[in-house]
């Protein structure tokens, strides 16, 4: 009997050990996304296979999604309400650009487990309401300036994320968004309706270069700056990127289908 009791105790000990080892695995599988979800709420940085994902990274993904949620319908509205060919061309760029960016943002959100909104925020809905309520005479100008102002505000944010991110997926999204936003800024300005004075007043702030050159003085001609010179006779093969004035090249590979991409895929 003592020998049997000893065997039972040994068996129980082994079963307990196996259970203790198995518990973290069994528990962790259904809770494998908890850390990422918690980080999204608390503003923490989480590690992914593509590099650290920071709050600023997640914010850009959400901003790209939000931009499409109001700028796409704004483009569609202008295609039906405006009679201005330049406005319709700009609207076309918005529709194409945000369809593409939205697909990329949704793909990345699936891979990185970043939740996305499905409705524009209150400010963006307000922009759409202003466009809708604008008279036929004012519509084109209201439309162009609301969109140009919004694109101008997101532009430096994209650059900041592109410079700082350590996540390769976010870095590519920032590159694509930078290209598309510059295209939209350019095509909106080509309408001839953008009020640059109002935009400059809204962006007024400290100088980007407070220690830079003094302002020009009337009647004083500054000396010509010397040309840049390469140090030594170094052979180079690259050429400046080809561009057409007033046109931004947004050609890039087709985006993945977000419905076929899962987290970590």
PDB file of C-alpha atoms in Angstrom:
ATOM      1  CA  UNK A   1       0.000   0.000   0.000  1.00  0.00           C
ATOM      2  CA  UNK A   2       2.752   2.552   0.832  1.00  0.00           C
ATOM      3  CA  UNK A   3       4.357   1.764  -2.536  1.00  0.00           C
ATOM      4  CA  UNK A   4       0.989   2.386  -4.290  1.00  0.00           C
ATOM      5  CA  UNK A   5       0.473   5.645  -2.415  1.00  0.00           C
ATOM      6  CA  UNK A   6       3.944   6.718  -3.488  1.00  0.00           C
ATOM      7  CA  UNK A   7       3.131   5.934  -7.132  1.00  0.00           C
ATOM      8  CA  UNK A   8      -0.045   7.952  -6.884  1.00  0.00           C
ATOM      9  CA  UNK A   9       1.831  10.903  -5.437  1.00  0.00           C
ATOM     10  CA  UNK A  10       4.451  10.693  -8.168  1.00  0.00           C
ATOM     11  CA  UNK A  11       1.714  10.537 -10.801  1.00  0.00           C
ATOM     12  CA  UNK A  12      -0.045  13.536  -9.334  1.00  0.00           C
ATOM     13  CA  UNK A  13       3.219  15.453  -9.231  1.00  0.00           C
ATOM     14  CA  UNK A  14       3.916  14.689 -12.894  1.00  0.00           C
ATOM     15  CA  UNK A  15       0.361  15.670 -13.883  1.00  0.00           C
ATOM     16  CA  UNK A  16       0.681  18.888 -11.936  1.00  0.00           C
ATOM     17  CA  UNK A  17       3.971  19.714 -13.633  1.00  0.00           C
ATOM     18  CA  UNK A  18       2.529  19.081 -17.096  1.00  0.00           C
ATOM     19  CA  UNK A  19      -0.502  21.201 -16.233  1.00  0.00           C
ATOM     20  CA  UNK A  20       1.703  24.029 -15.014  1.00  0.00           C
ATOM     21  CA  UNK A  21       3.727  23.917 -18.221  1.00  0.00           C
ATOM     22  CA  UNK A  22       0.670  23.663 -20.454  1.00  0.00           C
ATOM     23  CA  UNK A  23      -1.326  26.445 -18.760  1.00  0.00           C
ATOM     24  CA  UNK A  24       0.651  29.360 -20.208  1.00  0.00           C
ATOM     25  CA  UNK A  25       0.298  27.893 -23.706  1.00  0.00           C
ATOM     26  CA  UNK A  26      -3.427  27.151 -23.378  1.00  0.00           C
ATOM     27  CA  UNK A  27      -4.076  30.528 -21.778  1.00  0.00           C
ATOM     28  CA  UNK A  28      -1.864  32.557 -24.050  1.00  0.00           C
ATOM     29  CA  UNK A  29      -3.308  31.431 -27.392  1.00  0.00           C
ATOM     30  CA  UNK A  30      -6.764  33.012 -27.026  1.00  0.00           C
ATOM     31  CA  UNK A  31      -5.090  36.007 -25.344  1.00  0.00           C
ATOM     32  CA  UNK A  32      -2.267  36.368 -27.860  1.00  0.00           C
ATOM     33  CA  UNK A  33      -3.503  39.812 -29.018  1.00  0.00           C
ATOM     34  CA  UNK A  34      -4.063  41.241 -25.545  1.00  0.00           C
ATOM     35  CA  UNK A  35      -0.691  43.011 -25.365  1.00  0.00           C
ATOM     36  CA  UNK A  36      -1.213  44.738 -28.702  1.00  0.00           C
ATOM     37  CA  UNK A  37      -4.773  45.742 -27.855  1.00  0.00           C
ATOM     38  CA  UNK A  38      -3.739  47.052 -24.455  1.00  0.00           C
ATOM     39  CA  UNK A  39      -0.882  49.007 -26.002  1.00  0.00           C
ATOM     40  CA  UNK A  40      -3.269  50.665 -28.429  1.00  0.00           C
ATOM     41  CA  UNK A  41      -5.290  51.912 -25.467  1.00  0.00           C
ATOM     42  CA  UNK A  42      -2.426  52.956 -23.214  1.00  0.00           C
ATOM     43  CA  UNK A  43      -0.159  54.509 -25.830  1.00  0.00           C
ATOM     44  CA  UNK A  44       2.607  51.958 -25.456  1.00  0.00           C
ATOM     45  CA  UNK A  45       5.056  50.796 -28.105  1.00  0.00           C
ATOM     46  CA  UNK A  46       4.754  47.122 -29.053  1.00  0.00           C
ATOM     47  CA  UNK A  47       7.185  44.902 -30.933  1.00  0.00           C
ATOM     48  CA  UNK A  48       6.149  43.371 -34.251  1.00  0.00           C
ATOM     49  CA  UNK A  49       7.989  41.334 -36.868  1.00  0.00           C
ATOM     50  CA  UNK A  50       8.275  44.539 -38.933  1.00  0.00           C
ATOM     51  CA  UNK A  51       9.763  46.574 -36.089  1.00  0.00           C
ATOM     52  CA  UNK A  52       8.441  48.518 -33.077  1.00  0.00           C
ATOM     53  CA  UNK A  53       4.963  50.002 -33.489  1.00  0.00           C
ATOM     54  CA  UNK A  54       4.640  53.319 -31.660  1.00  0.00           C
ATOM     55  CA  UNK A  55       1.563  55.417 -30.827  1.00  0.00           C
ATOM     56  CA  UNK A  56       2.645  57.848 -33.574  1.00  0.00           C
ATOM     57  CA  UNK A  57       2.823  54.945 -36.056  1.00  0.00           C
ATOM     58  CA  UNK A  58      -0.681  53.800 -35.144  1.00  0.00           C
ATOM     59  CA  UNK A  59      -1.936  57.378 -35.345  1.00  0.00           C
ATOM     60  CA  UNK A  60      -0.755  57.681 -38.946  1.00  0.00           C
ATOM     61  CA  UNK A  61      -2.549  54.484 -39.967  1.00  0.00           C
ATOM     62  CA  UNK A  62      -5.754  55.829 -38.418  1.00  0.00           C
ATOM     63  CA  UNK A  63      -5.270  59.268 -40.017  1.00  0.00           C
ATOM     64  CA  UNK A  64      -4.856  57.749 -43.475  1.00  0.00           C
ATOM     65  CA  UNK A  65      -8.097  55.852 -42.954  1.00  0.00           C
ATOM     66  CA  UNK A  66      -9.912  58.951 -41.672  1.00  0.00           C
ATOM     67  CA  UNK A  67      -8.694  61.020 -44.620  1.00  0.00           C
ATOM     68  CA  UNK A  68     -10.280  58.579 -47.034  1.00  0.00           C
ATOM     69  CA  UNK A  69     -13.545  58.511 -45.096  1.00  0.00           C
ATOM     70  CA  UNK A  70     -14.254  62.157 -45.900  1.00  0.00           C
ATOM     71  CA  UNK A  71     -12.065  63.048 -48.874  1.00  0.00           C
ATOM     72  CA  UNK A  72     -13.369  60.209 -51.012  1.00  0.00           C
ATOM     73  CA  UNK A  73     -17.017  61.344 -50.672  1.00  0.00           C
ATOM     74  CA  UNK A  74     -15.823  64.942 -51.130  1.00  0.00           C
ATOM     75  CA  UNK A  75     -14.282  63.930 -54.443  1.00  0.00           C
ATOM     76  CA  UNK A  76     -17.408  62.055 -55.479  1.00  0.00           C
ATOM     77  CA  UNK A  77     -19.577  65.045 -54.583  1.00  0.00           C
ATOM     78  CA  UNK A  78     -17.462  67.434 -56.662  1.00  0.00           C
ATOM     79  CA  UNK A  79     -17.728  65.155 -59.687  1.00  0.00           C
ATOM     80  CA  UNK A  80     -21.503  65.683 -59.654  1.00  0.00           C
ATOM     81  CA  UNK A  81     -21.828  69.261 -58.327  1.00  0.00           C
ATOM     82  CA  UNK A  82     -18.966  71.127 -59.968  1.00  0.00           C
ATOM     83  CA  UNK A  83     -18.911  72.332 -63.559  1.00  0.00           C
ATOM     84  CA  UNK A  84     -15.240  73.379 -63.324  1.00  0.00           C
ATOM     85  CA  UNK A  85     -12.958  71.049 -65.300  1.00  0.00           C
ATOM     86  CA  UNK A  86      -9.974  71.713 -63.012  1.00  0.00           C
ATOM     87  CA  UNK A  87     -12.041  70.891 -59.921  1.00  0.00           C
ATOM     88  CA  UNK A  88     -13.265  67.682 -61.529  1.00  0.00           C
ATOM     89  CA  UNK A  89      -9.671  66.728 -62.325  1.00  0.00           C
ATOM     90  CA  UNK A  90      -8.694  67.320 -58.693  1.00  0.00           C
ATOM     91  CA  UNK A  91     -11.718  65.308 -57.555  1.00  0.00           C
ATOM     92  CA  UNK A  92     -10.605  62.448 -59.765  1.00  0.00           C
ATOM     93  CA  UNK A  93      -7.166  62.483 -58.125  1.00  0.00           C
ATOM     94  CA  UNK A  94      -8.782  62.373 -54.676  1.00  0.00           C
ATOM     95  CA  UNK A  95     -10.962  59.393 -55.572  1.00  0.00           C
ATOM     96  CA  UNK A  96      -8.111  57.390 -57.094  1.00  0.00           C
ATOM     97  CA  UNK A  97      -5.571  58.339 -54.424  1.00  0.00           C
ATOM     98  CA  UNK A  98      -7.727  57.608 -51.396  1.00  0.00           C
ATOM     99  CA  UNK A  99      -9.091  54.349 -52.787  1.00  0.00           C
ATOM    100  CA  UNK A 100      -5.472  53.217 -53.080  1.00  0.00           C
ATOM    101  CA  UNK A 101      -4.310  54.550 -49.694  1.00  0.00           C
ATOM    102  CA  UNK A 102      -7.352  53.178 -47.887  1.00  0.00           C
ATOM    103  CA  UNK A 103      -6.637  49.700 -49.210  1.00  0.00           C
ATOM    104  CA  UNK A 104      -3.049  49.971 -47.989  1.00  0.00           C
ATOM    105  CA  UNK A 105      -4.105  51.276 -44.566  1.00  0.00           C
ATOM    106  CA  UNK A 106      -6.624  48.455 -44.133  1.00  0.00           C
ATOM    107  CA  UNK A 107      -4.026  45.873 -45.112  1.00  0.00           C
ATOM    108  CA  UNK A 108      -1.506  47.234 -42.611  1.00  0.00           C
ATOM    109  CA  UNK A 109      -4.140  47.497 -39.886  1.00  0.00           C
ATOM    110  CA  UNK A 110      -4.905  43.794 -40.349  1.00  0.00           C
ATOM    111  CA  UNK A 111      -1.222  42.879 -40.175  1.00  0.00           C
ATOM    112  CA  UNK A 112      -0.496  45.030 -37.123  1.00  0.00           C
ATOM    113  CA  UNK A 113      -3.866  44.605 -35.368  1.00  0.00           C
ATOM    114  CA  UNK A 114      -4.626  48.343 -35.344  1.00  0.00           C
ATOM    115  CA  UNK A 115      -8.376  49.102 -35.125  1.00  0.00           C
ATOM    116  CA  UNK A 116      -9.692  51.584 -37.695  1.00  0.00           C
ATOM    117  CA  UNK A 117     -12.695  53.938 -37.637  1.00  0.00           C
ATOM    118  CA  UNK A 118     -15.584  53.459 -40.043  1.00  0.00           C
ATOM    119  CA  UNK A 119     -16.932  57.016 -39.956  1.00  0.00           C
ATOM    120  CA  UNK A 120     -15.284  60.430 -40.421  1.00  0.00           C
ATOM    121  CA  UNK A 121     -14.700  62.351 -37.197  1.00  0.00           C
ATOM    122  CA  UNK A 122     -16.840  65.342 -36.194  1.00  0.00           C
ATOM    123  CA  UNK A 123     -14.494  67.906 -37.754  1.00  0.00           C
ATOM    124  CA  UNK A 124     -14.353  66.029 -41.057  1.00  0.00           C
ATOM    125  CA  UNK A 125     -18.121  65.624 -41.132  1.00  0.00           C
ATOM    126  CA  UNK A 126     -18.285  69.372 -40.582  1.00  0.00           C
ATOM    127  CA  UNK A 127     -16.122  69.893 -43.675  1.00  0.00           C
ATOM    128  CA  UNK A 128     -18.483  67.731 -45.721  1.00  0.00           C
ATOM    129  CA  UNK A 129     -21.459  69.660 -44.358  1.00  0.00           C
ATOM    130  CA  UNK A 130     -19.842  72.966 -45.390  1.00  0.00           C
ATOM    131  CA  UNK A 131     -19.357  71.645 -48.913  1.00  0.00           C
ATOM    132  CA  UNK A 132     -22.918  70.363 -49.090  1.00  0.00           C
ATOM    133  CA  UNK A 133     -24.418  73.635 -47.882  1.00  0.00           C
ATOM    134  CA  UNK A 134     -22.239  75.864 -50.104  1.00  0.00           C
ATOM    135  CA  UNK A 135     -24.060  77.713 -52.871  1.00  0.00           C
ATOM    136  CA  UNK A 136     -23.384  76.862 -56.496  1.00  0.00           C
ATOM    137  CA  UNK A 137     -21.430  80.109 -56.850  1.00  0.00           C
ATOM    138  CA  UNK A 138     -19.196  79.389 -53.837  1.00  0.00           C
ATOM    139  CA  UNK A 139     -18.962  75.609 -54.039  1.00  0.00           C
ATOM    140  CA  UNK A 140     -15.698  75.226 -55.979  1.00  0.00           C
ATOM    141  CA  UNK A 141     -13.784  77.657 -53.779  1.00  0.00           C
ATOM    142  CA  UNK A 142     -15.132  76.196 -50.523  1.00  0.00           C
ATOM    143  CA  UNK A 143     -14.337  72.683 -51.729  1.00  0.00           C
ATOM    144  CA  UNK A 144     -10.793  73.441 -52.909  1.00  0.00           C
ATOM    145  CA  UNK A 145      -9.781  75.413 -49.807  1.00  0.00           C
ATOM    146  CA  UNK A 146     -11.146  72.969 -47.246  1.00  0.00           C
ATOM    147  CA  UNK A 147      -9.284  70.127 -48.935  1.00  0.00           C
ATOM    148  CA  UNK A 148      -6.077  72.068 -49.534  1.00  0.00           C
ATOM    149  CA  UNK A 149      -5.972  73.172 -45.889  1.00  0.00           C
ATOM    150  CA  UNK A 150      -6.525  69.613 -44.627  1.00  0.00           C
ATOM    151  CA  UNK A 151      -3.816  68.198 -46.877  1.00  0.00           C
ATOM    152  CA  UNK A 152      -1.387  70.880 -45.759  1.00  0.00           C
ATOM    153  CA  UNK A 153      -1.909  69.978 -42.102  1.00  0.00           C
ATOM    154  CA  UNK A 154      -1.304  66.245 -42.561  1.00  0.00           C
ATOM    155  CA  UNK A 155       1.762  66.736 -44.774  1.00  0.00           C
ATOM    156  CA  UNK A 156       4.292  67.496 -41.968  1.00  0.00           C
ATOM    157  CA  UNK A 157       2.838  64.714 -39.795  1.00  0.00           C
ATOM    158  CA  UNK A 158       3.524  62.188 -42.532  1.00  0.00           C
ATOM    159  CA  UNK A 159       7.089  63.483 -42.825  1.00  0.00           C
ATOM    160  CA  UNK A 160       7.615  63.147 -39.069  1.00  0.00           C
ATOM    161  CA  UNK A 161       6.434  59.541 -39.030  1.00  0.00           C
ATOM    162  CA  UNK A 162       8.446  58.723 -42.161  1.00  0.00           C
ATOM    163  CA  UNK A 163      11.561  60.071 -40.449  1.00  0.00           C
ATOM    164  CA  UNK A 164      11.041  58.517 -37.020  1.00  0.00           C
ATOM    165  CA  UNK A 165       9.349  55.156 -37.520  1.00  0.00           C
ATOM    166  CA  UNK A 166      11.264  51.907 -37.055  1.00  0.00           C
ATOM    167  CA  UNK A 167       8.392  49.856 -38.490  1.00  0.00           C
ATOM    168  CA  UNK A 168       8.891  48.927 -42.152  1.00  0.00           C
ATOM    169  CA  UNK A 169       5.155  48.657 -42.921  1.00  0.00           C
ATOM    170  CA  UNK A 170       4.450  52.094 -41.475  1.00  0.00           C
ATOM    171  CA  UNK A 171       7.486  53.536 -43.267  1.00  0.00           C
ATOM    172  CA  UNK A 172       6.133  52.328 -46.619  1.00  0.00           C
ATOM    173  CA  UNK A 173       2.649  53.673 -45.843  1.00  0.00           C
ATOM    174  CA  UNK A 174       4.186  57.040 -44.959  1.00  0.00           C
ATOM    175  CA  UNK A 175       6.090  57.061 -48.256  1.00  0.00           C
ATOM    176  CA  UNK A 176       2.938  56.242 -50.216  1.00  0.00           C
ATOM    177  CA  UNK A 177       0.874  58.802 -48.283  1.00  0.00           C
ATOM    178  CA  UNK A 178       3.527  61.475 -48.794  1.00  0.00           C
ATOM    179  CA  UNK A 179       3.410  60.880 -52.554  1.00  0.00           C
ATOM    180  CA  UNK A 180      -0.382  60.956 -52.703  1.00  0.00           C
ATOM    181  CA  UNK A 181      -0.826  63.995 -50.455  1.00  0.00           C
ATOM    182  CA  UNK A 182       1.717  65.982 -52.463  1.00  0.00           C
ATOM    183  CA  UNK A 183      -0.158  65.009 -55.623  1.00  0.00           C
ATOM    184  CA  UNK A 184      -3.434  66.196 -54.099  1.00  0.00           C
ATOM    185  CA  UNK A 185      -1.920  69.459 -52.868  1.00  0.00           C
ATOM    186  CA  UNK A 186      -0.492  70.074 -56.336  1.00  0.00           C
ATOM    187  CA  UNK A 187      -3.694  69.306 -58.239  1.00  0.00           C
ATOM    188  CA  UNK A 188      -5.830  71.353 -55.816  1.00  0.00           C
ATOM    189  CA  UNK A 189      -3.551  74.340 -56.325  1.00  0.00           C
ATOM    190  CA  UNK A 190      -3.874  73.944 -60.091  1.00  0.00           C
ATOM    191  CA  UNK A 191      -7.565  74.831 -59.779  1.00  0.00           C
ATOM    192  CA  UNK A 192      -6.493  78.449 -59.151  1.00  0.00           C
ATOM    193  CA  UNK A 193      -8.979  78.646 -56.273  1.00  0.00           C
ATOM    194  CA  UNK A 194      -6.680  78.187 -53.288  1.00  0.00           C
ATOM    195  CA  UNK A 195      -6.462  81.142 -50.894  1.00  0.00           C
ATOM    196  CA  UNK A 196      -2.778  81.040 -49.916  1.00  0.00           C
ATOM    197  CA  UNK A 197      -3.077  84.065 -47.627  1.00  0.00           C
ATOM    198  CA  UNK A 198      -5.650  82.347 -45.435  1.00  0.00           C
ATOM    199  CA  UNK A 199      -3.629  79.131 -45.375  1.00  0.00           C
ATOM    200  CA  UNK A 200      -0.479  81.031 -44.379  1.00  0.00           C
ATOM    201  CA  UNK A 201      -2.336  82.860 -41.592  1.00  0.00           C
ATOM    202  CA  UNK A 202      -3.690  79.574 -40.281  1.00  0.00           C
ATOM    203  CA  UNK A 203      -0.201  78.076 -40.248  1.00  0.00           C
ATOM    204  CA  UNK A 204       1.475  81.116 -38.702  1.00  0.00           C
ATOM    205  CA  UNK A 205       3.992  80.250 -36.006  1.00  0.00           C
ATOM    206  CA  UNK A 206       7.696  80.357 -35.137  1.00  0.00           C
ATOM    207  CA  UNK A 207      10.105  80.456 -38.035  1.00  0.00           C
ATOM    208  CA  UNK A 208      11.315  77.071 -39.210  1.00  0.00           C
ATOM    209  CA  UNK A 209      14.810  78.575 -39.255  1.00  0.00           C
ATOM    210  CA  UNK A 210      15.017  81.201 -36.465  1.00  0.00           C
ATOM    211  CA  UNK A 211      18.777  81.548 -36.911  1.00  0.00           C
ATOM    212  CA  UNK A 212      18.627  81.717 -40.688  1.00  0.00           C
ATOM    213  CA  UNK A 213      19.467  84.674 -42.953  1.00  0.00           C
ATOM    214  CA  UNK A 214      17.942  88.078 -42.148  1.00  0.00           C
ATOM    215  CA  UNK A 215      15.023  89.342 -44.261  1.00  0.00           C
ATOM    216  CA  UNK A 216      15.916  91.044 -47.546  1.00  0.00           C
ATOM    217  CA  UNK A 217      16.617  94.789 -47.534  1.00  0.00           C
ATOM    218  CA  UNK A 218      15.248  96.962 -50.320  1.00  0.00           C
ATOM    219  CA  UNK A 219      17.981  98.062 -52.715  1.00  0.00           C
ATOM    220  CA  UNK A 220      20.556  95.609 -51.345  1.00  0.00           C
ATOM    221  CA  UNK A 221      21.443  92.773 -53.698  1.00  0.00           C
ATOM    222  CA  UNK A 222      22.954  89.741 -51.954  1.00  0.00           C
ATOM    223  CA  UNK A 223      25.966  88.059 -53.594  1.00  0.00           C
ATOM    224  CA  UNK A 224      25.341  85.039 -55.780  1.00  0.00           C
ATOM    225  CA  UNK A 225      25.793  81.760 -53.963  1.00  0.00           C
ATOM    226  CA  UNK A 226      28.589  79.603 -55.390  1.00  0.00           C
ATOM    227  CA  UNK A 227      27.714  76.358 -57.103  1.00  0.00           C
ATOM    228  CA  UNK A 228      28.082  73.136 -55.177  1.00  0.00           C
ATOM    229  CA  UNK A 229      31.227  71.211 -56.060  1.00  0.00           C
ATOM    230  CA  UNK A 230      31.773  67.484 -55.666  1.00  0.00           C
ATOM    231  CA  UNK A 231      34.909  66.676 -53.646  1.00  0.00           C
ATOM    232  CA  UNK A 232      37.352  65.142 -56.097  1.00  0.00           C
ATOM    233  CA  UNK A 233      36.649  63.435 -59.378  1.00  0.00           C
ATOM    234  CA  UNK A 234      34.081  60.871 -58.194  1.00  0.00           C
ATOM    235  CA  UNK A 235      32.193  59.029 -60.970  1.00  0.00           C
ATOM    236  CA  UNK A 236      28.406  58.998 -60.464  1.00  0.00           C
ATOM    237  CA  UNK A 237      25.640  57.303 -62.433  1.00  0.00           C
ATOM    238  CA  UNK A 238      22.405  58.503 -60.840  1.00  0.00           C
ATOM    239  CA  UNK A 239      20.187  61.194 -62.351  1.00  0.00           C
ATOM    240  CA  UNK A 240      17.540  63.459 -60.802  1.00  0.00           C
ATOM    241  CA  UNK A 241      14.140  61.781 -60.701  1.00  0.00           C
ATOM    242  CA  UNK A 242      12.139  62.656 -63.828  1.00  0.00           C
ATOM    243  CA  UNK A 243       9.132  64.849 -63.102  1.00  0.00           C
ATOM    244  CA  UNK A 244       6.584  66.862 -64.994  1.00  0.00           C
ATOM    245  CA  UNK A 245       5.849  70.322 -63.547  1.00  0.00           C
ATOM    246  CA  UNK A 246       2.544  70.252 -61.710  1.00  0.00           C
ATOM    247  CA  UNK A 247       2.359  66.461 -61.723  1.00  0.00           C
ATOM    248  CA  UNK A 248       3.442  64.028 -58.995  1.00  0.00           C
ATOM    249  CA  UNK A 249       4.216  60.456 -60.025  1.00  0.00           C
ATOM    250  CA  UNK A 250       2.106  58.182 -57.827  1.00  0.00           C
ATOM    251  CA  UNK A 251       2.694  54.962 -59.762  1.00  0.00           C
ATOM    252  CA  UNK A 252       3.408  52.076 -57.389  1.00  0.00           C
ATOM    253  CA  UNK A 253       2.679  48.348 -57.148  1.00  0.00           C
ATOM    254  CA  UNK A 254      -0.925  47.340 -56.531  1.00  0.00           C
ATOM    255  CA  UNK A 255      -1.859  47.175 -52.855  1.00  0.00           C
ATOM    256  CA  UNK A 256      -2.519  43.818 -51.199  1.00  0.00           C
ATOM    257  CA  UNK A 257      -6.107  42.784 -50.601  1.00  0.00           C
ATOM    258  CA  UNK A 258      -6.754  43.553 -46.895  1.00  0.00           C
ATOM    259  CA  UNK A 259      -9.379  40.788 -46.767  1.00  0.00           C
ATOM    260  CA  UNK A 260      -6.721  38.146 -47.444  1.00  0.00           C
ATOM    261  CA  UNK A 261      -4.121  39.446 -44.992  1.00  0.00           C
ATOM    262  CA  UNK A 262      -4.232  38.478 -41.330  1.00  0.00           C
ATOM    263  CA  UNK A 263      -2.284  39.695 -38.334  1.00  0.00           C
ATOM    264  CA  UNK A 264       1.404  38.926 -38.806  1.00  0.00           C
ATOM    265  CA  UNK A 265       0.873  38.043 -42.475  1.00  0.00           C
TER     266      UNK A 265
END
